[in-house]
mmCIF file with all atom_site columns, C-alpha atoms in Angstrom:
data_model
loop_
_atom_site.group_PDB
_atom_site.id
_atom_site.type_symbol
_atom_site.label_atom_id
_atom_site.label_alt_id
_atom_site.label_comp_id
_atom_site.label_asym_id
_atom_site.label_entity_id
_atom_site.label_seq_id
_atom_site.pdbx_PDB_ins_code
_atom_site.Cartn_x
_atom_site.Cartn_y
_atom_site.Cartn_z
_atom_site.occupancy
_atom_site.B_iso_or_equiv
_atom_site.pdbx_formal_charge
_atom_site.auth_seq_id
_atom_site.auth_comp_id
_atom_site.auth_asym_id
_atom_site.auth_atom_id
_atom_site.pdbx_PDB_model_num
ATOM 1   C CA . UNK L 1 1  ? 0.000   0.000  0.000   1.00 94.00 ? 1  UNK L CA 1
ATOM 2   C CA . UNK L 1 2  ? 1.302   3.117  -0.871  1.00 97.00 ? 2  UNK L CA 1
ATOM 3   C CA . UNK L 1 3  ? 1.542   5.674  1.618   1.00 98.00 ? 3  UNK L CA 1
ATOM 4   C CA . UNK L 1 4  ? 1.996   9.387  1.854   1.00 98.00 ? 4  UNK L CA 1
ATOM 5   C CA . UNK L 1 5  ? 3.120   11.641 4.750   1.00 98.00 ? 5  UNK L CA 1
ATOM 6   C CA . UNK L 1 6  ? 3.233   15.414 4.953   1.00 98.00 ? 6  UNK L CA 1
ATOM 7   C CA . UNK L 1 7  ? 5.543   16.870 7.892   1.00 98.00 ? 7  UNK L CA 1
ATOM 8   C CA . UNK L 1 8  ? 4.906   20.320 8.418   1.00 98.00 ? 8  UNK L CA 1
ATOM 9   C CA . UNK L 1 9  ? 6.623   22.328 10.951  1.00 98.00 ? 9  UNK L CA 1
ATOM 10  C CA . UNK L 1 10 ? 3.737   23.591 14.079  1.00 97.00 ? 10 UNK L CA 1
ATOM 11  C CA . UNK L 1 11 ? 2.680   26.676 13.975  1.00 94.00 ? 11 UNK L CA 1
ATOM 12  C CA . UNK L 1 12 ? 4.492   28.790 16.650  1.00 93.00 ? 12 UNK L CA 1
ATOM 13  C CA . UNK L 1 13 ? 7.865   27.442 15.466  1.00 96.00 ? 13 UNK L CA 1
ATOM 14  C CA . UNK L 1 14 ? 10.141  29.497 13.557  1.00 96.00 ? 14 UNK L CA 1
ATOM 15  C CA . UNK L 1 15 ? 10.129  28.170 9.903   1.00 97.00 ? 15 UNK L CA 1
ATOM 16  C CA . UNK L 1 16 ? 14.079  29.338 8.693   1.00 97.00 ? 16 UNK L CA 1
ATOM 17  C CA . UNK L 1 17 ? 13.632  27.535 5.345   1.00 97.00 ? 17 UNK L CA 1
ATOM 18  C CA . UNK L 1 18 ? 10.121  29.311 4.707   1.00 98.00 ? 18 UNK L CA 1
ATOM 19  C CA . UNK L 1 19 ? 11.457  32.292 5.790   1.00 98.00 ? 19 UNK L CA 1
ATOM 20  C CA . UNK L 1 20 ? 14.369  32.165 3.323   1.00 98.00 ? 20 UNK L CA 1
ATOM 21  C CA . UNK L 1 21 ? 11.990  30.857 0.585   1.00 98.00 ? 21 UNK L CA 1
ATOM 22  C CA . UNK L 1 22 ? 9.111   33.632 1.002   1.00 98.00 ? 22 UNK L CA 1
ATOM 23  C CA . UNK L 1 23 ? 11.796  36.564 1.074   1.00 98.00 ? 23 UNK L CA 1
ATOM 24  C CA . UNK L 1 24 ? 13.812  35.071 -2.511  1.00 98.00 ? 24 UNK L CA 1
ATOM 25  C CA . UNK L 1 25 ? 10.503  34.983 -3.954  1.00 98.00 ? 25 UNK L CA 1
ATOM 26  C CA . UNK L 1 26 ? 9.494   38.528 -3.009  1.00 98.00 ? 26 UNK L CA 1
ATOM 27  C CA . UNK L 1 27 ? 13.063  39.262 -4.661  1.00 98.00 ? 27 UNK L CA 1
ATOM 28  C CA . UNK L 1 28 ? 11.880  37.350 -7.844  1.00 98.00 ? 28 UNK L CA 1
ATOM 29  C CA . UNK L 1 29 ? 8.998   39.633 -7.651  1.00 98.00 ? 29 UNK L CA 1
ATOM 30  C CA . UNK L 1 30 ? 6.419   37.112 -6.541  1.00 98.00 ? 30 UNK L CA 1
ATOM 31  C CA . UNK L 1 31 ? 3.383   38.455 -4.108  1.00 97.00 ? 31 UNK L CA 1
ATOM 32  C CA . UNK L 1 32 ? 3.741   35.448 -1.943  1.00 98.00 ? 32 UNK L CA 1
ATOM 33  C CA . UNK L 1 33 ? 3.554   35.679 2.195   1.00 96.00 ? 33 UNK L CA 1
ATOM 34  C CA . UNK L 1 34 ? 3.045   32.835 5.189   1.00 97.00 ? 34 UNK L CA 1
ATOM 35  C CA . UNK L 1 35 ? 5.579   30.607 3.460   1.00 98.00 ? 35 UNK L CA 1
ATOM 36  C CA . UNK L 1 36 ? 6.368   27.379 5.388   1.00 98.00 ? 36 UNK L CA 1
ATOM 37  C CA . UNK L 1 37 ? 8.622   24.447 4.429   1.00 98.00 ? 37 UNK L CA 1
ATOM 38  C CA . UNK L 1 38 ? 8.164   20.705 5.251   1.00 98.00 ? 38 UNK L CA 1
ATOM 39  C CA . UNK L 1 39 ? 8.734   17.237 4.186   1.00 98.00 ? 39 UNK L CA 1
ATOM 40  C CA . UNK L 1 40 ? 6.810   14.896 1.811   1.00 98.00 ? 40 UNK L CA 1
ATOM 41  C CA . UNK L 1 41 ? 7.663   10.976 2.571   1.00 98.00 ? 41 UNK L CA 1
ATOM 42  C CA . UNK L 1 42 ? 6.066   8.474  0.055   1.00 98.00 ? 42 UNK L CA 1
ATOM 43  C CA . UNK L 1 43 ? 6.947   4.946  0.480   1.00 97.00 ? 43 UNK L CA 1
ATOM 44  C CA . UNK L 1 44 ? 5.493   1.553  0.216   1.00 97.00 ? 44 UNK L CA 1
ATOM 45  C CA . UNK L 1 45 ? 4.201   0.294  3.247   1.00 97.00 ? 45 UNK L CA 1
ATOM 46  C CA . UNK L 1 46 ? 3.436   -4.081 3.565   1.00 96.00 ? 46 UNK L CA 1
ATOM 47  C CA . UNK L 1 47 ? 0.499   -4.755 5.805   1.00 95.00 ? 47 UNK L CA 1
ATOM 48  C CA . UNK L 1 48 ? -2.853  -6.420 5.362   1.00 94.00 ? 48 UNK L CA 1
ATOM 49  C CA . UNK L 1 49 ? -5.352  -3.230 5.600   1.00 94.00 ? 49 UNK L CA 1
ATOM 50  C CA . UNK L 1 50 ? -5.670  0.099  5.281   1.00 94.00 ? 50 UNK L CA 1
ATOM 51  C CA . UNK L 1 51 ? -6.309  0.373  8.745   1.00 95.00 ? 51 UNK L CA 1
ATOM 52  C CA . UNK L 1 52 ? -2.959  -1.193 9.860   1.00 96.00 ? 52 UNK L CA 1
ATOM 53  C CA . UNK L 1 53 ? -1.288  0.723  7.613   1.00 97.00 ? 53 UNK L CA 1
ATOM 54  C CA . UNK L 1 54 ? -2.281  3.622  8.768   1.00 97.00 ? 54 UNK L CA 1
ATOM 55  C CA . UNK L 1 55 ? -1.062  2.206  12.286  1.00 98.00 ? 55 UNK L CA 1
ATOM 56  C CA . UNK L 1 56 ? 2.472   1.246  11.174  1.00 98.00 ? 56 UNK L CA 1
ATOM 57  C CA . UNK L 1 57 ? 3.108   4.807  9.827   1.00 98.00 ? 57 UNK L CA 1
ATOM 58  C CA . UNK L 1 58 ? 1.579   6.384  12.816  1.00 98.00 ? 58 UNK L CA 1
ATOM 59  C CA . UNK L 1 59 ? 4.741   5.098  14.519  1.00 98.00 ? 59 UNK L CA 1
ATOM 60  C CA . UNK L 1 60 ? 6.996   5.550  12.226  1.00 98.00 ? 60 UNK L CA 1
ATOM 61  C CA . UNK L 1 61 ? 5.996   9.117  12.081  1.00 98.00 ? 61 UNK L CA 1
ATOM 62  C CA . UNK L 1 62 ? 6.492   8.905  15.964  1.00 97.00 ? 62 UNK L CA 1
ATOM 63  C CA . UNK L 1 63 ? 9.435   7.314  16.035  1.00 97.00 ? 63 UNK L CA 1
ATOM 64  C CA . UNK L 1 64 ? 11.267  8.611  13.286  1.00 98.00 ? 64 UNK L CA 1
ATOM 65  C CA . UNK L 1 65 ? 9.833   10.744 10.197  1.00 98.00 ? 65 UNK L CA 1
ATOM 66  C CA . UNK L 1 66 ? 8.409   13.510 12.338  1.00 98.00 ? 66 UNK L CA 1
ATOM 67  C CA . UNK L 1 67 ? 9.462   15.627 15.874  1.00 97.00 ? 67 UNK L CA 1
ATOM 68  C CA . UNK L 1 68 ? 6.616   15.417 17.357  1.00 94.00 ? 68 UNK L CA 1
ATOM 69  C CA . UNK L 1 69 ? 7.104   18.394 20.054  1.00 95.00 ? 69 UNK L CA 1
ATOM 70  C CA . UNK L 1 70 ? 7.674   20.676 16.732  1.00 97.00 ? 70 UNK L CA 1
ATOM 71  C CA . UNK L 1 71 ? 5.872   18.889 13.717  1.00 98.00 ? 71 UNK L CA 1
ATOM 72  C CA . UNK L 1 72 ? 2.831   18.077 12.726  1.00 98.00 ? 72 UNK L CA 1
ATOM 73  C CA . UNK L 1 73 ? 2.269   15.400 10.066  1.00 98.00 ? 73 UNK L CA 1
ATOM 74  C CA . UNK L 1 74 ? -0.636  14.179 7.922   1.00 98.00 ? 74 UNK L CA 1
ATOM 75  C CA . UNK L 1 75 ? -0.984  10.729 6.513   1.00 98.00 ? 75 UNK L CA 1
ATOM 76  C CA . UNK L 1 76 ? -3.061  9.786  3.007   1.00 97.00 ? 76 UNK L CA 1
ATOM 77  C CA . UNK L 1 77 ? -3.258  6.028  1.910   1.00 96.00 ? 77 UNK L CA 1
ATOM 78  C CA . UNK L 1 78 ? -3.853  4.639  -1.539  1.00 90.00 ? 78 UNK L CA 1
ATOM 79  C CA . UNK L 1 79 ? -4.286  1.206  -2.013  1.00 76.00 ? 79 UNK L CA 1
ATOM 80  C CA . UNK L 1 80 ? -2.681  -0.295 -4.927  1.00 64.00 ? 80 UNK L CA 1
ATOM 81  C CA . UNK L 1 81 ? -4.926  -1.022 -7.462  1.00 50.00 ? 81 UNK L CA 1
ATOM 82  C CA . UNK L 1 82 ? -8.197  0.346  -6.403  1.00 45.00 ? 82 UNK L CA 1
ATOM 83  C CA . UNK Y 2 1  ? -5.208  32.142 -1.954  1.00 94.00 ? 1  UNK Y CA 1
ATOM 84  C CA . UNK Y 2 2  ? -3.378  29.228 0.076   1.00 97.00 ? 2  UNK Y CA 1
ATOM 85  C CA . UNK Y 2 3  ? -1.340  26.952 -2.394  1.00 98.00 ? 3  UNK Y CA 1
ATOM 86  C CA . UNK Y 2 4  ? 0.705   23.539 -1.036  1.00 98.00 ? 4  UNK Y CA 1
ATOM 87  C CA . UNK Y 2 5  ? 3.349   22.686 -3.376  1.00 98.00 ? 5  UNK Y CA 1
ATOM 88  C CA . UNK Y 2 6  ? 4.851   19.337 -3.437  1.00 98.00 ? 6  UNK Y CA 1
ATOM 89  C CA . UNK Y 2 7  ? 8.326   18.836 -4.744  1.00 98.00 ? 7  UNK Y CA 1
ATOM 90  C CA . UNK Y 2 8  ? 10.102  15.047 -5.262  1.00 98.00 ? 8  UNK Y CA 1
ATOM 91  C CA . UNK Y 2 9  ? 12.919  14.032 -6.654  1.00 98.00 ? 9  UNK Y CA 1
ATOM 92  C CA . UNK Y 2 10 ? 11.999  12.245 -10.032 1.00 97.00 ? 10 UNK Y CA 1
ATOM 93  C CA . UNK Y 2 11 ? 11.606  8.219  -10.876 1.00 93.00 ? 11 UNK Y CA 1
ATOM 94  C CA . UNK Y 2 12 ? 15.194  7.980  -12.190 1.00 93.00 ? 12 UNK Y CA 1
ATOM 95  C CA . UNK Y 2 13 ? 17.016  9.490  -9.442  1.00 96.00 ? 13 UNK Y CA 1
ATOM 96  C CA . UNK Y 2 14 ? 18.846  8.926  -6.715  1.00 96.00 ? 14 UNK Y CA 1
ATOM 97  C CA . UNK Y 2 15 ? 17.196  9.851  -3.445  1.00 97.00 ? 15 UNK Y CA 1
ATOM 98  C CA . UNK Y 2 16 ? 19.846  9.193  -0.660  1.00 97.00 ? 16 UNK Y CA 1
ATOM 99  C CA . UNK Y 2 17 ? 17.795  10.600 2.121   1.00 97.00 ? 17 UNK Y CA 1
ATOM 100 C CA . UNK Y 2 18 ? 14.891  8.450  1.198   1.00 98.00 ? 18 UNK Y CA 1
ATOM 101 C CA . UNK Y 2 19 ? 17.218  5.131  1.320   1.00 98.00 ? 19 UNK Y CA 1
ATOM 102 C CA . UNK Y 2 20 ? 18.507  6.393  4.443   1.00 98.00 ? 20 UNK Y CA 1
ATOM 103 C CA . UNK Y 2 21 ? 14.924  6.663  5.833   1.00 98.00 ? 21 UNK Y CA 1
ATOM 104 C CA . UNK Y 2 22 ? 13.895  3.134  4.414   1.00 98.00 ? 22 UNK Y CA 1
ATOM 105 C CA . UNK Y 2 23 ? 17.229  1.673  5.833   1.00 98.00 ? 23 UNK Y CA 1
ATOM 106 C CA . UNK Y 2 24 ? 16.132  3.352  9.262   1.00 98.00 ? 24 UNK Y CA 1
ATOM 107 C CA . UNK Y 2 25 ? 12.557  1.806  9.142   1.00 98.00 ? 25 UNK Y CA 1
ATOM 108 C CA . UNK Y 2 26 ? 13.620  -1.308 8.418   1.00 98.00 ? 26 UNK Y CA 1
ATOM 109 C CA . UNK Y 2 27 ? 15.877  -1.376 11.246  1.00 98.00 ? 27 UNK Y CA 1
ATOM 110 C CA . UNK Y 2 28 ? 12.827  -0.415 13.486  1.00 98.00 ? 28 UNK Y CA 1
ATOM 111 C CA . UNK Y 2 29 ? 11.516  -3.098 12.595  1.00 98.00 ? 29 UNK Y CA 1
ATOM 112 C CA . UNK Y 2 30 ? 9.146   -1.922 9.805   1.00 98.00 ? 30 UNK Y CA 1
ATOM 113 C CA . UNK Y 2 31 ? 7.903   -3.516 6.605   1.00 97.00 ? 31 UNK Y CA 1
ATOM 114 C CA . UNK Y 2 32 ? 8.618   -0.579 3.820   1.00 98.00 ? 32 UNK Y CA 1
ATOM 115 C CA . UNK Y 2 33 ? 9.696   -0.297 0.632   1.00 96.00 ? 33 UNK Y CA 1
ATOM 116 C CA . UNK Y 2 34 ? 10.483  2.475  -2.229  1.00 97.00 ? 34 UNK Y CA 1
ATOM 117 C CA . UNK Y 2 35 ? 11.128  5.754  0.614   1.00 98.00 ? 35 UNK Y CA 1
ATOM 118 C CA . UNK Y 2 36 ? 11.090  8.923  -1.262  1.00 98.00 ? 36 UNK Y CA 1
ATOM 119 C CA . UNK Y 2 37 ? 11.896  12.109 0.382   1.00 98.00 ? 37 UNK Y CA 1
ATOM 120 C CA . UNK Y 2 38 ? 10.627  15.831 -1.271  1.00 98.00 ? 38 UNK Y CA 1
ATOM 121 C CA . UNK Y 2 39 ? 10.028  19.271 0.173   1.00 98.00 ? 39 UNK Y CA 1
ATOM 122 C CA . UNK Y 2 40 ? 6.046   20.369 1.175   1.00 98.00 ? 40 UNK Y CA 1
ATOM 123 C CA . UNK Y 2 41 ? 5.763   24.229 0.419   1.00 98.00 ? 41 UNK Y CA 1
ATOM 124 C CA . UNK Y 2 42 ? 2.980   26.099 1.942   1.00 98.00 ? 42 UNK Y CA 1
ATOM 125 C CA . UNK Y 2 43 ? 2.435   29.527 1.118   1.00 97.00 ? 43 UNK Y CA 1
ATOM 126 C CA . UNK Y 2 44 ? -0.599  32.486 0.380   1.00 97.00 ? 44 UNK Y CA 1
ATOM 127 C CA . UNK Y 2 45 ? -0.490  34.255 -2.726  1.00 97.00 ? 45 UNK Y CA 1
ATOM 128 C CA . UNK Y 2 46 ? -1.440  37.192 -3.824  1.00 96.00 ? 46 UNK Y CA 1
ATOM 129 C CA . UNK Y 2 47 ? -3.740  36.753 -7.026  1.00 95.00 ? 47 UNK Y CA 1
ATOM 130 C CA . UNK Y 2 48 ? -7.002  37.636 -8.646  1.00 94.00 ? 48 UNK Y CA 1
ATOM 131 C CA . UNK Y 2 49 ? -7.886  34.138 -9.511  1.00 94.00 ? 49 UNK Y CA 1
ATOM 132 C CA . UNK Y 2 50 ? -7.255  30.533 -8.762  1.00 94.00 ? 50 UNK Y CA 1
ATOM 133 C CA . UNK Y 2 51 ? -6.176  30.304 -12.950 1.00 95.00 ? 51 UNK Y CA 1
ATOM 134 C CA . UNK Y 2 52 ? -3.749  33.102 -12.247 1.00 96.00 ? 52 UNK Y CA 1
ATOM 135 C CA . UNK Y 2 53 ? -2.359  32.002 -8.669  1.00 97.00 ? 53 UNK Y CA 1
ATOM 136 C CA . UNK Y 2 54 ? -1.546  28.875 -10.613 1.00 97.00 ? 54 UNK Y CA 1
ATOM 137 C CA . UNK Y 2 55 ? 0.376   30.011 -13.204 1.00 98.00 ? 55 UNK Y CA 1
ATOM 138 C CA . UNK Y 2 56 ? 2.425   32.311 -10.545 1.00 98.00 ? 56 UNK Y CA 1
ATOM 139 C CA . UNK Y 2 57 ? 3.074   28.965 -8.370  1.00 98.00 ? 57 UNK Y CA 1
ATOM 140 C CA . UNK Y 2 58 ? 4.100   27.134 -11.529 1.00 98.00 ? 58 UNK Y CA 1
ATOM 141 C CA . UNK Y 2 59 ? 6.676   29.798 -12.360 1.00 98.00 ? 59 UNK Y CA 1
ATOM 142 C CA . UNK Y 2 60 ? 7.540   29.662 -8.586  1.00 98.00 ? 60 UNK Y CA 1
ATOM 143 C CA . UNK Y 2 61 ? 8.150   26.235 -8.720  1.00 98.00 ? 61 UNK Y CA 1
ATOM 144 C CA . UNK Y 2 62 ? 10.680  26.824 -12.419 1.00 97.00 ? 62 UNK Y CA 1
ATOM 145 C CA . UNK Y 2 63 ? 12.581  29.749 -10.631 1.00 97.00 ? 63 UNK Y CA 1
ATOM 146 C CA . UNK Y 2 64 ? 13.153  28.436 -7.219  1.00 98.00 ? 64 UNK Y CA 1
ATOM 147 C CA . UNK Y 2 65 ? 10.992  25.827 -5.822  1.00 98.00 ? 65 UNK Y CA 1
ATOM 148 C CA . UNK Y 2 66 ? 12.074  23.056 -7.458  1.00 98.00 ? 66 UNK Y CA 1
ATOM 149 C CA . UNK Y 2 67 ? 14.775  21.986 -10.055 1.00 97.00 ? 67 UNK Y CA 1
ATOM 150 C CA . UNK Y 2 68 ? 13.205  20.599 -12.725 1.00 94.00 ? 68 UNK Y CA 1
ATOM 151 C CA . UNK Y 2 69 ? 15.916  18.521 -14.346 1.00 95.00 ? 69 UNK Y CA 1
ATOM 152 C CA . UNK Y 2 70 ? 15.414  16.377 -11.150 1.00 97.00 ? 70 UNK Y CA 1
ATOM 153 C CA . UNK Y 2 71 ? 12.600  16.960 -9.523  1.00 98.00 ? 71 UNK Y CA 1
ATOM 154 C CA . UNK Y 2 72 ? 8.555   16.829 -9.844  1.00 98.00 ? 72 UNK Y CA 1
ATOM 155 C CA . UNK Y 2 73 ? 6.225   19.573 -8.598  1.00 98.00 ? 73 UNK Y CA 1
ATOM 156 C CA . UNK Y 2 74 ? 2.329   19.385 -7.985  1.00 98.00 ? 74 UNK Y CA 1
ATOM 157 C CA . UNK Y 2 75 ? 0.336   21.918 -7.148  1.00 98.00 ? 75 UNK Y CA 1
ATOM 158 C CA . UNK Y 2 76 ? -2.679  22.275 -5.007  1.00 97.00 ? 76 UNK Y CA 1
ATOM 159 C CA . UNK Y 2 77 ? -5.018  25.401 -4.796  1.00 96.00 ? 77 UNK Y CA 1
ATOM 160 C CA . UNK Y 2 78 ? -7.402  26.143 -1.514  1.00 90.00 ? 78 UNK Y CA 1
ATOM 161 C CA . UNK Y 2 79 ? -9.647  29.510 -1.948  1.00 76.00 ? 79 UNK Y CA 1
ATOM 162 C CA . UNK Y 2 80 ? -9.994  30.811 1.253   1.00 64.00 ? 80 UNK Y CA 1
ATOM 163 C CA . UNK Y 2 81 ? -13.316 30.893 2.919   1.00 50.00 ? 81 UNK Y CA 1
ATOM 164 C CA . UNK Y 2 82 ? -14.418 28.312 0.221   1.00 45.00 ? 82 UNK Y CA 1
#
C-alpha cells in the first residue's frame, strides 16, 4: 500500500527555510507571504489493511519521520490497485 | 489564496535521504519499501484568480521551488473561505 506523509513544521515554530523561501521569492517579484517548508515521505508500506497501515506509519511518524514536540504530520493512503 | 506545493525528486534518481529513511525503518523493525523524500511548500499568494495564482506557483516552482531537471512539482489550490 502506498503511503503518503506530509511533515509540516507547528505553527508557533520558527520556519528558517520558509522564511528564506518567502523573502527570494518577493526578490523574484512574486506576491507570496506565510511561506512554510516541510517534508513529503512516500513509500510503500506491507500490511494487510488500510487500517494497519495507517497504524504502522503512525509510529513511524512517531518514532522517526516527524518531531513530534515541533511537527505536525498528515498521513493519506492509496491502495494499490483500487 | 493558500497553495501547497509538493516537490520530489523524479523516478530515475537517486534519493539518498529516502534510502537512508527506508534503511532506518527497516531497522525499526518496519515492513517498507520504495522511501522517497521531497520538500512540502505552503504559502498564500497574492492573485485575482485561482487560474492566475496557478500560473504564478508554476513559475515559482521553475525559478526556485524546485529543479526541474530532477525533480517533480504538484500543485494544489485552496480559496480561502471556500
Amino acid at each position: 500500500m502506498k503511503a503518503t506523509v506530509l511533515v509540516r513544521p507547528k505553527g508557533g515554530i520558527l520556519d528558517p527555510q520558509g522564511e528564506a523561501v518567502e523573502r527570494s521569492l518577493r526578490q523574484l517579484g512574486f506576491a507570496v507571504g506565510d511561506a512554510r517548508v516541510g517534508r513529503v515521505i512516500d513509500l510503500e508500506v506491507d500490511a494487510p489493511s488500510a487500517a494497519e497501515a495507517r497504524v504502522q506509519v503512525e509510529r513511524m511518524c512517531e518514532r522517526l519521520l516527524a518531531n513530534p514536540l515541533i511537527e505536525s504530520y498528515e498521513i493519506e493512503l492509496q491502495e494499490q490497485g483500487a
